[in-house]
PDB file of C-alpha atoms in Angstrom:
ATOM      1  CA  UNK A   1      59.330-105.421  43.545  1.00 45.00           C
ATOM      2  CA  UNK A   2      60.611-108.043  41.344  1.00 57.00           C
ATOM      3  CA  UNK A   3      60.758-111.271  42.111  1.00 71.00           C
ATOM      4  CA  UNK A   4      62.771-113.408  45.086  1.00 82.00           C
ATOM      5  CA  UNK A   5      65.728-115.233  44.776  1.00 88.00           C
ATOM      6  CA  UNK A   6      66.869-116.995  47.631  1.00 91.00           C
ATOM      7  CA  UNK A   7      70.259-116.716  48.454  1.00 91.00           C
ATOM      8  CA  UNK A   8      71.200-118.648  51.875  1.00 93.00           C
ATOM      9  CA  UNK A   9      69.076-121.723  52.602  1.00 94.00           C
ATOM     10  CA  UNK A  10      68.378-123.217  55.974  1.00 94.00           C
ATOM     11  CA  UNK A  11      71.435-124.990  56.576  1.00 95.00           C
ATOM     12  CA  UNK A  12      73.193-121.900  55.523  1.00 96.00           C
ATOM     13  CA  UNK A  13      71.980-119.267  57.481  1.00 96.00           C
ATOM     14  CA  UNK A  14      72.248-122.295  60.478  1.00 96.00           C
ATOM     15  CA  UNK A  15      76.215-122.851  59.603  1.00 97.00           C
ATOM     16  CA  UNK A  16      76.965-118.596  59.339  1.00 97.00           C
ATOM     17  CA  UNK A  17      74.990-118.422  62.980  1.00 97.00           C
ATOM     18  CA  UNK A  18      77.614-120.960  64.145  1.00 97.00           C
ATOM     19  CA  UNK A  19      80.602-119.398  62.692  1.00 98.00           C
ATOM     20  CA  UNK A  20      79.651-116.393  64.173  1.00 98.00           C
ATOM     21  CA  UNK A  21      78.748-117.915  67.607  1.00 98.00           C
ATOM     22  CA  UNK A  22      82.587-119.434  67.489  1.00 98.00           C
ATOM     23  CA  UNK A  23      84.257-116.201  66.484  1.00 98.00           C
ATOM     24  CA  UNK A  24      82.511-114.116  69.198  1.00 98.00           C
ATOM     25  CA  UNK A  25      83.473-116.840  71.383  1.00 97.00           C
ATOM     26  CA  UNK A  26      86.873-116.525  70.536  1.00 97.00           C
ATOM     27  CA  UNK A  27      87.339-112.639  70.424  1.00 97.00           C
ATOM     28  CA  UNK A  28      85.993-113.037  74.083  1.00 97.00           C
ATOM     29  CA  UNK A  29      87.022-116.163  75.728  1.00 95.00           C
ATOM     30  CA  UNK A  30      88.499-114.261  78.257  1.00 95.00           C
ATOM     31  CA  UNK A  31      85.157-112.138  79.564  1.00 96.00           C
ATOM     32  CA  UNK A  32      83.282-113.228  82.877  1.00 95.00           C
ATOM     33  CA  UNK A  33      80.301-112.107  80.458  1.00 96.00           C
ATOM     34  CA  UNK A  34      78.931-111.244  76.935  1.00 97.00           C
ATOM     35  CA  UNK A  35      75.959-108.960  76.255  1.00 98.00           C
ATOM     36  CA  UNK A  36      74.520-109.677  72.888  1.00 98.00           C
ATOM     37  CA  UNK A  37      72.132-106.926  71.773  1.00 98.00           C
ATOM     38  CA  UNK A  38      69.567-107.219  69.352  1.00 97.00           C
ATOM     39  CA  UNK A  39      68.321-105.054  67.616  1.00 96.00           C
ATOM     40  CA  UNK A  40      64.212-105.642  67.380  1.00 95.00           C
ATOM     41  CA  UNK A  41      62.791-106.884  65.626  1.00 92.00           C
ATOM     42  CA  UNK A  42      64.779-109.797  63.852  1.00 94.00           C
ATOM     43  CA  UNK A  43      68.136-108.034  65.345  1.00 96.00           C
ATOM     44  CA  UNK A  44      66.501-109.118  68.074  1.00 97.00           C
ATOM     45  CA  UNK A  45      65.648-112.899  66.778  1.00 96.00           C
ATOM     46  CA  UNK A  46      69.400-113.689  65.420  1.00 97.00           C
ATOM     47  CA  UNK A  47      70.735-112.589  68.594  1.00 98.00           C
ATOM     48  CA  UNK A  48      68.404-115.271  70.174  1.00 97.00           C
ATOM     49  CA  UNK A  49      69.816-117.491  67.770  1.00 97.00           C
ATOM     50  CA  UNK A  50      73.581-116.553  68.810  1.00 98.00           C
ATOM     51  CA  UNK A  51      72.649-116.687  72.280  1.00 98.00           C
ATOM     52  CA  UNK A  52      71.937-120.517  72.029  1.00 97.00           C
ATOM     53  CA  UNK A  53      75.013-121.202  69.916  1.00 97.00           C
ATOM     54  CA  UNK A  54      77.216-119.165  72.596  1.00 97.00           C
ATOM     55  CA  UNK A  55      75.932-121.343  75.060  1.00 96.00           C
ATOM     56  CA  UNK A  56      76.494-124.461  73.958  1.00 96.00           C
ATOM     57  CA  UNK A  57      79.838-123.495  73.101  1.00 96.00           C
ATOM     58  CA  UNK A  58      81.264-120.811  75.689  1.00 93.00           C
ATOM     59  CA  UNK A  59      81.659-121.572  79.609  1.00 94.00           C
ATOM     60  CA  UNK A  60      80.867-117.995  79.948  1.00 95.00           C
ATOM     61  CA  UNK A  61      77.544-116.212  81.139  1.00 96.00           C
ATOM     62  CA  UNK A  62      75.766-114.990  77.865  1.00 97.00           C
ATOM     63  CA  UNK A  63      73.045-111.964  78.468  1.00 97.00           C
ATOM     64  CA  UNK A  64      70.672-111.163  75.950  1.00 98.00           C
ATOM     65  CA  UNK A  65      69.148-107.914  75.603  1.00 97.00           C
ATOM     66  CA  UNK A  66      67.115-105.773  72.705  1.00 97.00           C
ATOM     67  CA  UNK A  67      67.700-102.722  71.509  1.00 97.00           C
ATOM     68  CA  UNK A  68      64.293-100.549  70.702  1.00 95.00           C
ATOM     69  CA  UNK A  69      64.206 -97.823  68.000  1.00 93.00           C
ATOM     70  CA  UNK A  70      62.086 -96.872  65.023  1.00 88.00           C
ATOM     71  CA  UNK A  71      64.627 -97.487  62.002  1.00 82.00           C
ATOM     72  CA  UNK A  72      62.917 -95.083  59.817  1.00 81.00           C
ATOM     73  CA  UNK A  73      62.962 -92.098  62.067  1.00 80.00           C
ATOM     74  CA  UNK A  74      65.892 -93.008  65.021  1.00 77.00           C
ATOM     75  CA  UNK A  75      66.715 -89.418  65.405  1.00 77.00           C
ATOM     76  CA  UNK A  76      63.279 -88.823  66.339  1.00 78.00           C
ATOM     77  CA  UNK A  77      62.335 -91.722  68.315  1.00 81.00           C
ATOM     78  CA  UNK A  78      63.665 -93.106  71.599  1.00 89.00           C
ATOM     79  CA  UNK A  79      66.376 -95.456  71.799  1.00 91.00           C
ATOM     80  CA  UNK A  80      65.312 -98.015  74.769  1.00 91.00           C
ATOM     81  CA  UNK A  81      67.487-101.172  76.001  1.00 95.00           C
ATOM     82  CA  UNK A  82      65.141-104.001  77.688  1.00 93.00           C
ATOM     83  CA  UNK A  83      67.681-103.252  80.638  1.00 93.00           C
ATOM     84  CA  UNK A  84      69.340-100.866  82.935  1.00 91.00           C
ATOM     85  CA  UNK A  85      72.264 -99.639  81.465  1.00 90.00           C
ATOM     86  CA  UNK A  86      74.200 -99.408  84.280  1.00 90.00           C
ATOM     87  CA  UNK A  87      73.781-103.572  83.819  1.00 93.00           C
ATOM     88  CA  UNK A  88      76.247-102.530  81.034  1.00 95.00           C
ATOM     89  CA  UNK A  89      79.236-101.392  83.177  1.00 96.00           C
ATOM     90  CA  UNK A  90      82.583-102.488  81.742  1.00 96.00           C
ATOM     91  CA  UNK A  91      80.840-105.298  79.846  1.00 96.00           C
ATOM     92  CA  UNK A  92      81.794-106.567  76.243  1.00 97.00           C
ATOM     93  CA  UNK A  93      78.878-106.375  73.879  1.00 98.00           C
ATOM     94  CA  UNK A  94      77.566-107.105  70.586  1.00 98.00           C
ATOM     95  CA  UNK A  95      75.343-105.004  68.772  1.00 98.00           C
ATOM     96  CA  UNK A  96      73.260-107.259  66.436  1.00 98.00           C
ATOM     97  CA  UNK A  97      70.949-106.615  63.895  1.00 96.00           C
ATOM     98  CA  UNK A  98      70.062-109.195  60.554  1.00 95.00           C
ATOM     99  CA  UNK A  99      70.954-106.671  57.625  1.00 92.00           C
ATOM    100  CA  UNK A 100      73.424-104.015  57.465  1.00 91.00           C
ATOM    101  CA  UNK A 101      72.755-101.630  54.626  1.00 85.00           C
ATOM    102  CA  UNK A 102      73.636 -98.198  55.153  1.00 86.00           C
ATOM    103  CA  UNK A 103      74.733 -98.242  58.866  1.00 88.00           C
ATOM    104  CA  UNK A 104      72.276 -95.809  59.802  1.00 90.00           C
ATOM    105  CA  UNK A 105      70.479 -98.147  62.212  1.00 92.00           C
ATOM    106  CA  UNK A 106      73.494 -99.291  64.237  1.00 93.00           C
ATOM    107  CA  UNK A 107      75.120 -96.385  64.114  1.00 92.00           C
ATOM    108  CA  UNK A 108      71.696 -94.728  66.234  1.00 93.00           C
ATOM    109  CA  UNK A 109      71.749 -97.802  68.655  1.00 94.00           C
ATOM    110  CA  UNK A 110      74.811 -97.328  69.800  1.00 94.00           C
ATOM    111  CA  UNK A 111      73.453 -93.912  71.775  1.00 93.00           C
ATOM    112  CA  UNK A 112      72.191 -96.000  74.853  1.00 93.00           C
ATOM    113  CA  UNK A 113      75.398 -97.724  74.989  1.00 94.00           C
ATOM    114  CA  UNK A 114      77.451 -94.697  75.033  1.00 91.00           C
ATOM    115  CA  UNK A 115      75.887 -93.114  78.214  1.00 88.00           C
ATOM    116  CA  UNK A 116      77.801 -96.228  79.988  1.00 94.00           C
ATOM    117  CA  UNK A 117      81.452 -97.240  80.907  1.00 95.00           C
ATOM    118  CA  UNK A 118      81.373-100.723  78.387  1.00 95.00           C
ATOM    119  CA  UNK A 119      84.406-102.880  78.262  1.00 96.00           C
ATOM    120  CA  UNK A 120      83.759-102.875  74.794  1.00 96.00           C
ATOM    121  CA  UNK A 121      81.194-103.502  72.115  1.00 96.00           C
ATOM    122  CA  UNK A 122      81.355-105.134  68.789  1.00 97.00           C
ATOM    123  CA  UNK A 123      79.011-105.528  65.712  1.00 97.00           C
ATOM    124  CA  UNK A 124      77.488-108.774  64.037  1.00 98.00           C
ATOM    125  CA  UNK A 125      74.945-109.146  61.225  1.00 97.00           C
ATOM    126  CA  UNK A 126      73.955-112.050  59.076  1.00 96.00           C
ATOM    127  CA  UNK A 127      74.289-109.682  55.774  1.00 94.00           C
ATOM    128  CA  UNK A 128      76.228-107.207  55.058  1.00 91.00           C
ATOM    129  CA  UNK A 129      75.079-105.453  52.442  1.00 87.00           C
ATOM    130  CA  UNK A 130      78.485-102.885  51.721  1.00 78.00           C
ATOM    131  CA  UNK A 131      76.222 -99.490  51.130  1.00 74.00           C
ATOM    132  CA  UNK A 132      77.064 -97.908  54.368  1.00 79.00           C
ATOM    133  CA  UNK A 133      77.264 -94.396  54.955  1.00 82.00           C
ATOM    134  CA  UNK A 134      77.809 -94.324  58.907  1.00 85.00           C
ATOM    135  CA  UNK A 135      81.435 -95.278  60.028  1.00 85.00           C
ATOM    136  CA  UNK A 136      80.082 -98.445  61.001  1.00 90.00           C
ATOM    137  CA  UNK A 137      82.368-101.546  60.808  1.00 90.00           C
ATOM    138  CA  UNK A 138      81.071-105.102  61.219  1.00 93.00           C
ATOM    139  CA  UNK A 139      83.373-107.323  63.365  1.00 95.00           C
ATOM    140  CA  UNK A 140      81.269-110.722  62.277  1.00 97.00           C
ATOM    141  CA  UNK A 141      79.353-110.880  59.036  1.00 95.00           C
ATOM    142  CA  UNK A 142      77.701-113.956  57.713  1.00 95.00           C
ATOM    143  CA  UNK A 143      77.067-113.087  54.301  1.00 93.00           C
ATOM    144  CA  UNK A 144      78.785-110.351  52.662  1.00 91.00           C
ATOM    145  CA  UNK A 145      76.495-109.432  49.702  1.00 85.00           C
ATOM    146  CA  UNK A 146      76.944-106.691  46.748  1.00 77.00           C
ATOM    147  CA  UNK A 147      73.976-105.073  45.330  1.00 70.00           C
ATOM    148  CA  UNK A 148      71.980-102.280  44.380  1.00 67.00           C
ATOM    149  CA  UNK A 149      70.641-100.067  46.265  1.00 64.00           C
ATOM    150  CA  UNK A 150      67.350-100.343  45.287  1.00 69.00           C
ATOM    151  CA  UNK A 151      67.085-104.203  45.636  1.00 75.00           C
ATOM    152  CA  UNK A 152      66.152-105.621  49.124  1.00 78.00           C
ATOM    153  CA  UNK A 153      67.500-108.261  51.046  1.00 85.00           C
ATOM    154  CA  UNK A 154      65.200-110.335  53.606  1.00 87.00           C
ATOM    155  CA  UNK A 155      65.966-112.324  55.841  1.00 91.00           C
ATOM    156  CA  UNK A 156      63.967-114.869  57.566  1.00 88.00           C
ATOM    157  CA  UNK A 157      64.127-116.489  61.337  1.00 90.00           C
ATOM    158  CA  UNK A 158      61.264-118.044  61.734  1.00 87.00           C
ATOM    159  CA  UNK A 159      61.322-121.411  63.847  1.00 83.00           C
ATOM    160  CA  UNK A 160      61.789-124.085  61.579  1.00 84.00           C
ATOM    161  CA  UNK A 161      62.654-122.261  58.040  1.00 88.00           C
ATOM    162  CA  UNK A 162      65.641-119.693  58.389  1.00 90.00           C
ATOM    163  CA  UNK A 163      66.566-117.890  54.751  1.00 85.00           C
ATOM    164  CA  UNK A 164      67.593-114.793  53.233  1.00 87.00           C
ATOM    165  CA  UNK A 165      66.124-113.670  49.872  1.00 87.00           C
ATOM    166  CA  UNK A 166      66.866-110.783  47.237  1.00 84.00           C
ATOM    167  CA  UNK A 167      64.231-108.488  45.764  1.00 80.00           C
TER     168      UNK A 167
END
């Protein structure tokens, strides 16, 4: 791979987590409760991220939950949630994960979710990278980013340095 060039600093990828925490706020102000569902493993981290925006910001209850799958074989691996679905019932959630490319992995962890009667259930992700090939649609996107195919986006949510790089 060539070489990285950073594309969202800290204080970026810190403001696009809090415009995302304020429009799922505001697409859901009227829910008892939002499920935000990450997918693992840095799905799994922004969603953490949201979760702390949401509730500093929303008077509502804010679940977090994580969504399990292999992303390079989903059709053969099991698609776990770390909860009982019936938890789920007529509940408005988010599907997060950091990077959409193709749609492939969102489009497979919505399975679990489908087994259930949900309210409703939205998608977020802090890049979108426009390649998709799954009738996926992100409701919230941080970042939208245009590139090829064959360069790589990463994203990074560690503690105290969050960025995104190309490759």
């Amino acid at each position: 791979m060539g070489t990285k060039g950073l594309i969202l600093t800290d204080a970026q990828v810190k403001q696009k987590i809090k415009r995302i925490a304020y429009e799922i706020y505001e697409n859901n102000s009227q829910e008892k409760e939002i499920i935000l569902a990450g997918i693992y493993e840095q799905g799994y981290e922004l969603a953490k991220l949201l979760l702390l925006e949401l509730e500093s910001i929303a008077p509502v209850k804010i679940t977090l939950i994580g969504v399990k799958l292999d992303k390079f074989a989903p059709t053969q691996s099991e698609i776990t949630l770390t909860c009982d679905v019936s938890q789920l019932k007529n509940k408005s959630i988010v599907l997060i994960d950091d990077v959409m490319n193709t749609g492939r992995t969102m489009a497979y962890s919505l399975k679990p979710f489908l087994n259930v009667k949900i309210k409703k259930i939205e998608t977020a992700v802090l890049v979108n990278r426009s390649h998709t090939q799954f009738p996926i649609l992100t409701q919230y996107t941080g970042y939208q980013l245009s590139t090829t195919i064959n360069e790589h986006v990463e994203v990074q949510l560690e503690k105290d340095k969050k960025e995104v790089y190309l490759q």
